[in-house]
């Protein structure tokens, strides 16, 4: 293995510091799209009828 030296080492240290100090979060929201799916199916059927 080749050790990091000079600029590459500084970049690696800065990236590691950023990764460990940055806030990590996840946002999850559930959306009911049942009516939207039904509307899409109806629109597809109408489009097929019209060609």
PDB file of N, CA, C and O in Angstrom, residues 6-44:
ATOM      1  N   UNK A   6       1.526  14.676   1.218  1.00  0.00           N
ATOM      2  CA  UNK A   6       1.297  16.006   0.681  1.00  0.00           C
ATOM      3  C   UNK A   6      -0.170  16.368   0.511  1.00  0.00           C
ATOM      4  O   UNK A   6      -0.986  16.206   1.419  1.00  0.00           O
ATOM      5  N   UNK A   7      -0.480  16.866  -0.693  1.00  0.00           N
ATOM      6  CA  UNK A   7      -1.815  17.383  -0.982  1.00  0.00           C
ATOM      7  C   UNK A   7      -2.878  16.297  -0.872  1.00  0.00           C
ATOM      8  O   UNK A   7      -3.974  16.533  -0.359  1.00  0.00           O
ATOM      9  N   UNK A   8      -2.597  15.099  -1.353  1.00  0.00           N
ATOM     10  CA  UNK A   8      -3.585  14.015  -1.279  1.00  0.00           C
ATOM     11  C   UNK A   8      -3.955  13.699   0.167  1.00  0.00           C
ATOM     12  O   UNK A   8      -5.099  13.423   0.473  1.00  0.00           O
ATOM     13  N   UNK A   9      -2.984  13.735   1.034  1.00  0.00           N
ATOM     14  CA  UNK A   9      -3.259  13.478   2.448  1.00  0.00           C
ATOM     15  C   UNK A   9      -4.154  14.567   3.030  1.00  0.00           C
ATOM     16  O   UNK A   9      -5.099  14.284   3.766  1.00  0.00           O
ATOM     17  N   UNK A  10      -3.870  15.816   2.690  1.00  0.00           N
ATOM     18  CA  UNK A  10      -4.684  16.938   3.186  1.00  0.00           C
ATOM     19  C   UNK A  10      -6.123  16.842   2.666  1.00  0.00           C
ATOM     20  O   UNK A  10      -7.076  17.094   3.388  1.00  0.00           O
ATOM     21  N   UNK A  11      -6.273  16.472   1.400  1.00  0.00           N
ATOM     22  CA  UNK A  11      -7.605  16.315   0.823  1.00  0.00           C
ATOM     23  C   UNK A  11      -8.350  15.192   1.542  1.00  0.00           C
ATOM     24  O   UNK A  11      -9.518  15.339   1.908  1.00  0.00           O
ATOM     25  N   UNK A  12      -7.684  14.061   1.759  1.00  0.00           N
ATOM     26  CA  UNK A  12      -8.309  12.929   2.449  1.00  0.00           C
ATOM     27  C   UNK A  12      -8.709  13.315   3.869  1.00  0.00           C
ATOM     28  O   UNK A  12      -9.801  12.960   4.339  1.00  0.00           O
ATOM     29  N   UNK A  13      -7.857  14.045   4.561  1.00  0.00           N
ATOM     30  CA  UNK A  13      -8.180  14.475   5.923  1.00  0.00           C
ATOM     31  C   UNK A  13      -9.387  15.408   5.930  1.00  0.00           C
ATOM     32  O   UNK A  13     -10.280  15.291   6.775  1.00  0.00           O
ATOM     33  N   UNK A  14      -9.435  16.349   4.979  1.00  0.00           N
ATOM     34  CA  UNK A  14     -10.556  17.290   4.908  1.00  0.00           C
ATOM     35  C   UNK A  14     -11.854  16.567   4.568  1.00  0.00           C
ATOM     36  O   UNK A  14     -12.912  16.870   5.137  1.00  0.00           O
ATOM     37  N   UNK A  15     -11.796  15.601   3.653  1.00  0.00           N
ATOM     38  CA  UNK A  15     -12.991  14.845   3.292  1.00  0.00           C
ATOM     39  C   UNK A  15     -13.498  14.027   4.474  1.00  0.00           C
ATOM     40  O   UNK A  15     -14.703  13.962   4.727  1.00  0.00           O
ATOM     41  N   UNK A  16     -12.586  13.410   5.206  1.00  0.00           N
ATOM     42  CA  UNK A  16     -12.958  12.630   6.379  1.00  0.00           C
ATOM     43  C   UNK A  16     -13.579  13.527   7.441  1.00  0.00           C
ATOM     44  O   UNK A  16     -14.606  13.188   8.035  1.00  0.00           O
ATOM     45  N   UNK A  17     -12.982  14.687   7.654  1.00  0.00           N
ATOM     46  CA  UNK A  17     -13.501  15.633   8.643  1.00  0.00           C
ATOM     47  C   UNK A  17     -14.905  16.113   8.234  1.00  0.00           C
ATOM     48  O   UNK A  17     -15.813  16.177   9.058  1.00  0.00           O
ATOM     49  N   UNK A  18     -15.093  16.407   6.964  1.00  0.00           N
ATOM     50  CA  UNK A  18     -16.408  16.841   6.482  1.00  0.00           C
ATOM     51  C   UNK A  18     -17.444  15.743   6.657  1.00  0.00           C
ATOM     52  O   UNK A  18     -18.584  15.991   7.083  1.00  0.00           O
ATOM     53  N   UNK A  19     -17.069  14.517   6.317  1.00  0.00           N
ATOM     54  CA  UNK A  19     -18.006  13.393   6.411  1.00  0.00           C
ATOM     55  C   UNK A  19     -18.420  13.134   7.857  1.00  0.00           C
ATOM     56  O   UNK A  19     -19.581  12.874   8.139  1.00  0.00           O
ATOM     57  N   UNK A  20     -17.482  13.216   8.775  1.00  0.00           N
ATOM     58  CA  UNK A  20     -17.797  12.894  10.169  1.00  0.00           C
ATOM     59  C   UNK A  20     -18.466  14.046  10.904  1.00  0.00           C
ATOM     60  O   UNK A  20     -19.126  13.823  11.916  1.00  0.00           O
ATOM     61  N   UNK A  21     -18.352  15.277  10.402  1.00  0.00           N
ATOM     62  CA  UNK A  21     -18.946  16.409  11.118  1.00  0.00           C
ATOM     63  C   UNK A  21     -20.232  16.914  10.474  1.00  0.00           C
ATOM     64  O   UNK A  21     -20.968  17.673  11.102  1.00  0.00           O
ATOM     65  N   UNK A  22     -20.528  16.504   9.259  1.00  0.00           N
ATOM     66  CA  UNK A  22     -21.740  16.962   8.574  1.00  0.00           C
ATOM     67  C   UNK A  22     -22.965  16.285   9.172  1.00  0.00           C
ATOM     68  O   UNK A  22     -22.909  15.142   9.624  1.00  0.00           O
ATOM     69  N   UNK A  23     -24.071  16.998   9.178  1.00  0.00           N
ATOM     70  CA  UNK A  23     -25.322  16.457   9.694  1.00  0.00           C
ATOM     71  C   UNK A  23     -25.926  15.539   8.634  1.00  0.00           C
ATOM     72  O   UNK A  23     -26.080  15.918   7.486  1.00  0.00           O
ATOM     73  N   UNK A  24     -26.254  14.321   9.024  1.00  0.00           N
ATOM     74  CA  UNK A  24     -26.878  13.358   8.126  1.00  0.00           C
ATOM     75  C   UNK A  24     -28.308  13.139   8.589  1.00  0.00           C
ATOM     76  O   UNK A  24     -28.556  12.905   9.774  1.00  0.00           O
ATOM     77  N   UNK A  25     -29.240  13.230   7.657  1.00  0.00           N
ATOM     78  CA  UNK A  25     -30.632  13.010   8.028  1.00  0.00           C
ATOM     79  C   UNK A  25     -31.381  12.411   6.848  1.00  0.00           C
ATOM     80  O   UNK A  25     -30.952  12.489   5.715  1.00  0.00           O
ATOM     81  N   UNK A  26     -32.520  11.839   7.158  1.00  0.00           N
ATOM     82  CA  UNK A  26     -33.383  11.254   6.137  1.00  0.00           C
ATOM     83  C   UNK A  26     -34.797  11.728   6.400  1.00  0.00           C
ATOM     84  O   UNK A  26     -35.256  11.732   7.540  1.00  0.00           O
ATOM     85  N   UNK A  27     -35.479  12.133   5.337  1.00  0.00           N
ATOM     86  CA  UNK A  27     -36.866  12.589   5.446  1.00  0.00           C
ATOM     87  C   UNK A  27     -37.726  11.649   4.624  1.00  0.00           C
ATOM     88  O   UNK A  27     -37.454  11.423   3.445  1.00  0.00           O
ATOM     89  N   UNK A  28     -38.735  11.078   5.245  1.00  0.00           N
ATOM     90  CA  UNK A  28     -39.618  10.137   4.567  1.00  0.00           C
ATOM     91  C   UNK A  28     -41.045  10.609   4.753  1.00  0.00           C
ATOM     92  O   UNK A  28     -41.460  10.950   5.859  1.00  0.00           O
ATOM     93  N   UNK A  29     -41.778  10.636   3.648  1.00  0.00           N
ATOM     94  CA  UNK A  29     -43.192  11.007   3.719  1.00  0.00           C
ATOM     95  C   UNK A  29     -43.986  10.049   2.845  1.00  0.00           C
ATOM     96  O   UNK A  29     -43.575   9.727   1.735  1.00  0.00           O
ATOM     97  N   UNK A  30     -45.089   9.573   3.357  1.00  0.00           N
ATOM     98  CA  UNK A  30     -45.943   8.679   2.588  1.00  0.00           C
ATOM     99  C   UNK A  30     -47.068   9.484   1.962  1.00  0.00           C
ATOM    100  O   UNK A  30     -47.659  10.346   2.618  1.00  0.00           O
ATOM    101  N   UNK A  31     -47.338   9.189   0.693  1.00  0.00           N
ATOM    102  CA  UNK A  31     -48.382   9.893  -0.030  1.00  0.00           C
ATOM    103  C   UNK A  31     -49.309   8.864  -0.656  1.00  0.00           C
ATOM    104  O   UNK A  31     -48.853   7.923  -1.304  1.00  0.00           O
ATOM    105  N   UNK A  32     -50.597   9.051  -0.487  1.00  0.00           N
ATOM    106  CA  UNK A  32     -51.577   8.155  -1.080  1.00  0.00           C
ATOM    107  C   UNK A  32     -51.878   8.656  -2.493  1.00  0.00           C
ATOM    108  O   UNK A  32     -52.457   9.726  -2.674  1.00  0.00           O
ATOM    109  N   UNK A  33     -51.497   7.873  -3.496  1.00  0.00           N
ATOM    110  CA  UNK A  33     -51.698   8.261  -4.890  1.00  0.00           C
ATOM    111  C   UNK A  33     -52.687   7.329  -5.589  1.00  0.00           C
ATOM    112  O   UNK A  33     -52.680   7.223  -6.807  1.00  0.00           O
ATOM    113  N   UNK A  34     -53.561   6.708  -4.817  1.00  0.00           N
ATOM    114  CA  UNK A  34     -54.527   5.766  -5.376  1.00  0.00           C
ATOM    115  C   UNK A  34     -55.394   6.431  -6.441  1.00  0.00           C
ATOM    116  O   UNK A  34     -55.581   5.892  -7.537  1.00  0.00           O
ATOM    117  N   UNK A  35     -55.918   7.627  -6.143  1.00  0.00           N
ATOM    118  CA  UNK A  35     -56.758   8.336  -7.111  1.00  0.00           C
ATOM    119  C   UNK A  35     -55.958   8.732  -8.348  1.00  0.00           C
ATOM    120  O   UNK A  35     -56.467   8.698  -9.463  1.00  0.00           O
ATOM    121  N   UNK A  36     -54.718   9.101  -8.155  1.00  0.00           N
ATOM    122  CA  UNK A  36     -53.862   9.477  -9.280  1.00  0.00           C
ATOM    123  C   UNK A  36     -53.608   8.282 -10.203  1.00  0.00           C
ATOM    124  O   UNK A  36     -53.652   8.404 -11.433  1.00  0.00           O
ATOM    125  N   UNK A  37     -53.375   7.116  -9.628  1.00  0.00           N
ATOM    126  CA  UNK A  37     -53.159   5.904 -10.416  1.00  0.00           C
ATOM    127  C   UNK A  37     -54.425   5.556 -11.199  1.00  0.00           C
ATOM    128  O   UNK A  37     -54.362   5.214 -12.386  1.00  0.00           O
ATOM    129  N   UNK A  38     -55.571   5.674 -10.557  1.00  0.00           N
ATOM    130  CA  UNK A  38     -56.842   5.396 -11.233  1.00  0.00           C
ATOM    131  C   UNK A  38     -57.059   6.367 -12.400  1.00  0.00           C
ATOM    132  O   UNK A  38     -57.442   5.971 -13.500  1.00  0.00           O
ATOM    133  N   UNK A  39     -56.784   7.640 -12.172  1.00  0.00           N
ATOM    134  CA  UNK A  39     -56.918   8.652 -13.224  1.00  0.00           C
ATOM    135  C   UNK A  39     -55.985   8.351 -14.398  1.00  0.00           C
ATOM    136  O   UNK A  39     -56.371   8.472 -15.565  1.00  0.00           O
ATOM    137  N   UNK A  40     -54.785   7.926 -14.099  1.00  0.00           N
ATOM    138  CA  UNK A  40     -53.823   7.581 -15.157  1.00  0.00           C
ATOM    139  C   UNK A  40     -54.324   6.392 -15.983  1.00  0.00           C
ATOM    140  O   UNK A  40     -54.211   6.377 -17.201  1.00  0.00           O
ATOM    141  N   UNK A  41     -54.860   5.395 -15.304  1.00  0.00           N
ATOM    142  CA  UNK A  41     -55.393   4.231 -16.016  1.00  0.00           C
ATOM    143  C   UNK A  41     -56.545   4.633 -16.936  1.00  0.00           C
ATOM    144  O   UNK A  41     -56.631   4.176 -18.077  1.00  0.00           O
ATOM    145  N   UNK A  42     -57.409   5.513 -16.448  1.00  0.00           N
ATOM    146  CA  UNK A  42     -58.518   5.991 -17.267  1.00  0.00           C
ATOM    147  C   UNK A  42     -58.015   6.784 -18.471  1.00  0.00           C
ATOM    148  O   UNK A  42     -58.534   6.650 -19.583  1.00  0.00           O
ATOM    149  N   UNK A  43     -57.008   7.607 -18.265  1.00  0.00           N
ATOM    150  CA  UNK A  43     -56.440   8.414 -19.346  1.00  0.00           C
ATOM    151  C   UNK A  43     -55.777   7.517 -20.387  1.00  0.00           C
ATOM    152  O   UNK A  43     -55.894   7.755 -21.597  1.00  0.00           O
ATOM    153  N   UNK A  44     -55.077   6.483 -19.942  1.00  0.00           N
ATOM    154  CA  UNK A  44     -54.446   5.548 -20.878  1.00  0.00           C
ATOM    155  C   UNK A  44     -55.493   4.822 -21.720  1.00  0.00           C
ATOM    156  O   UNK A  44     -55.329   4.658 -22.927  1.00  0.00           O
TER     157      UNK A  44
END
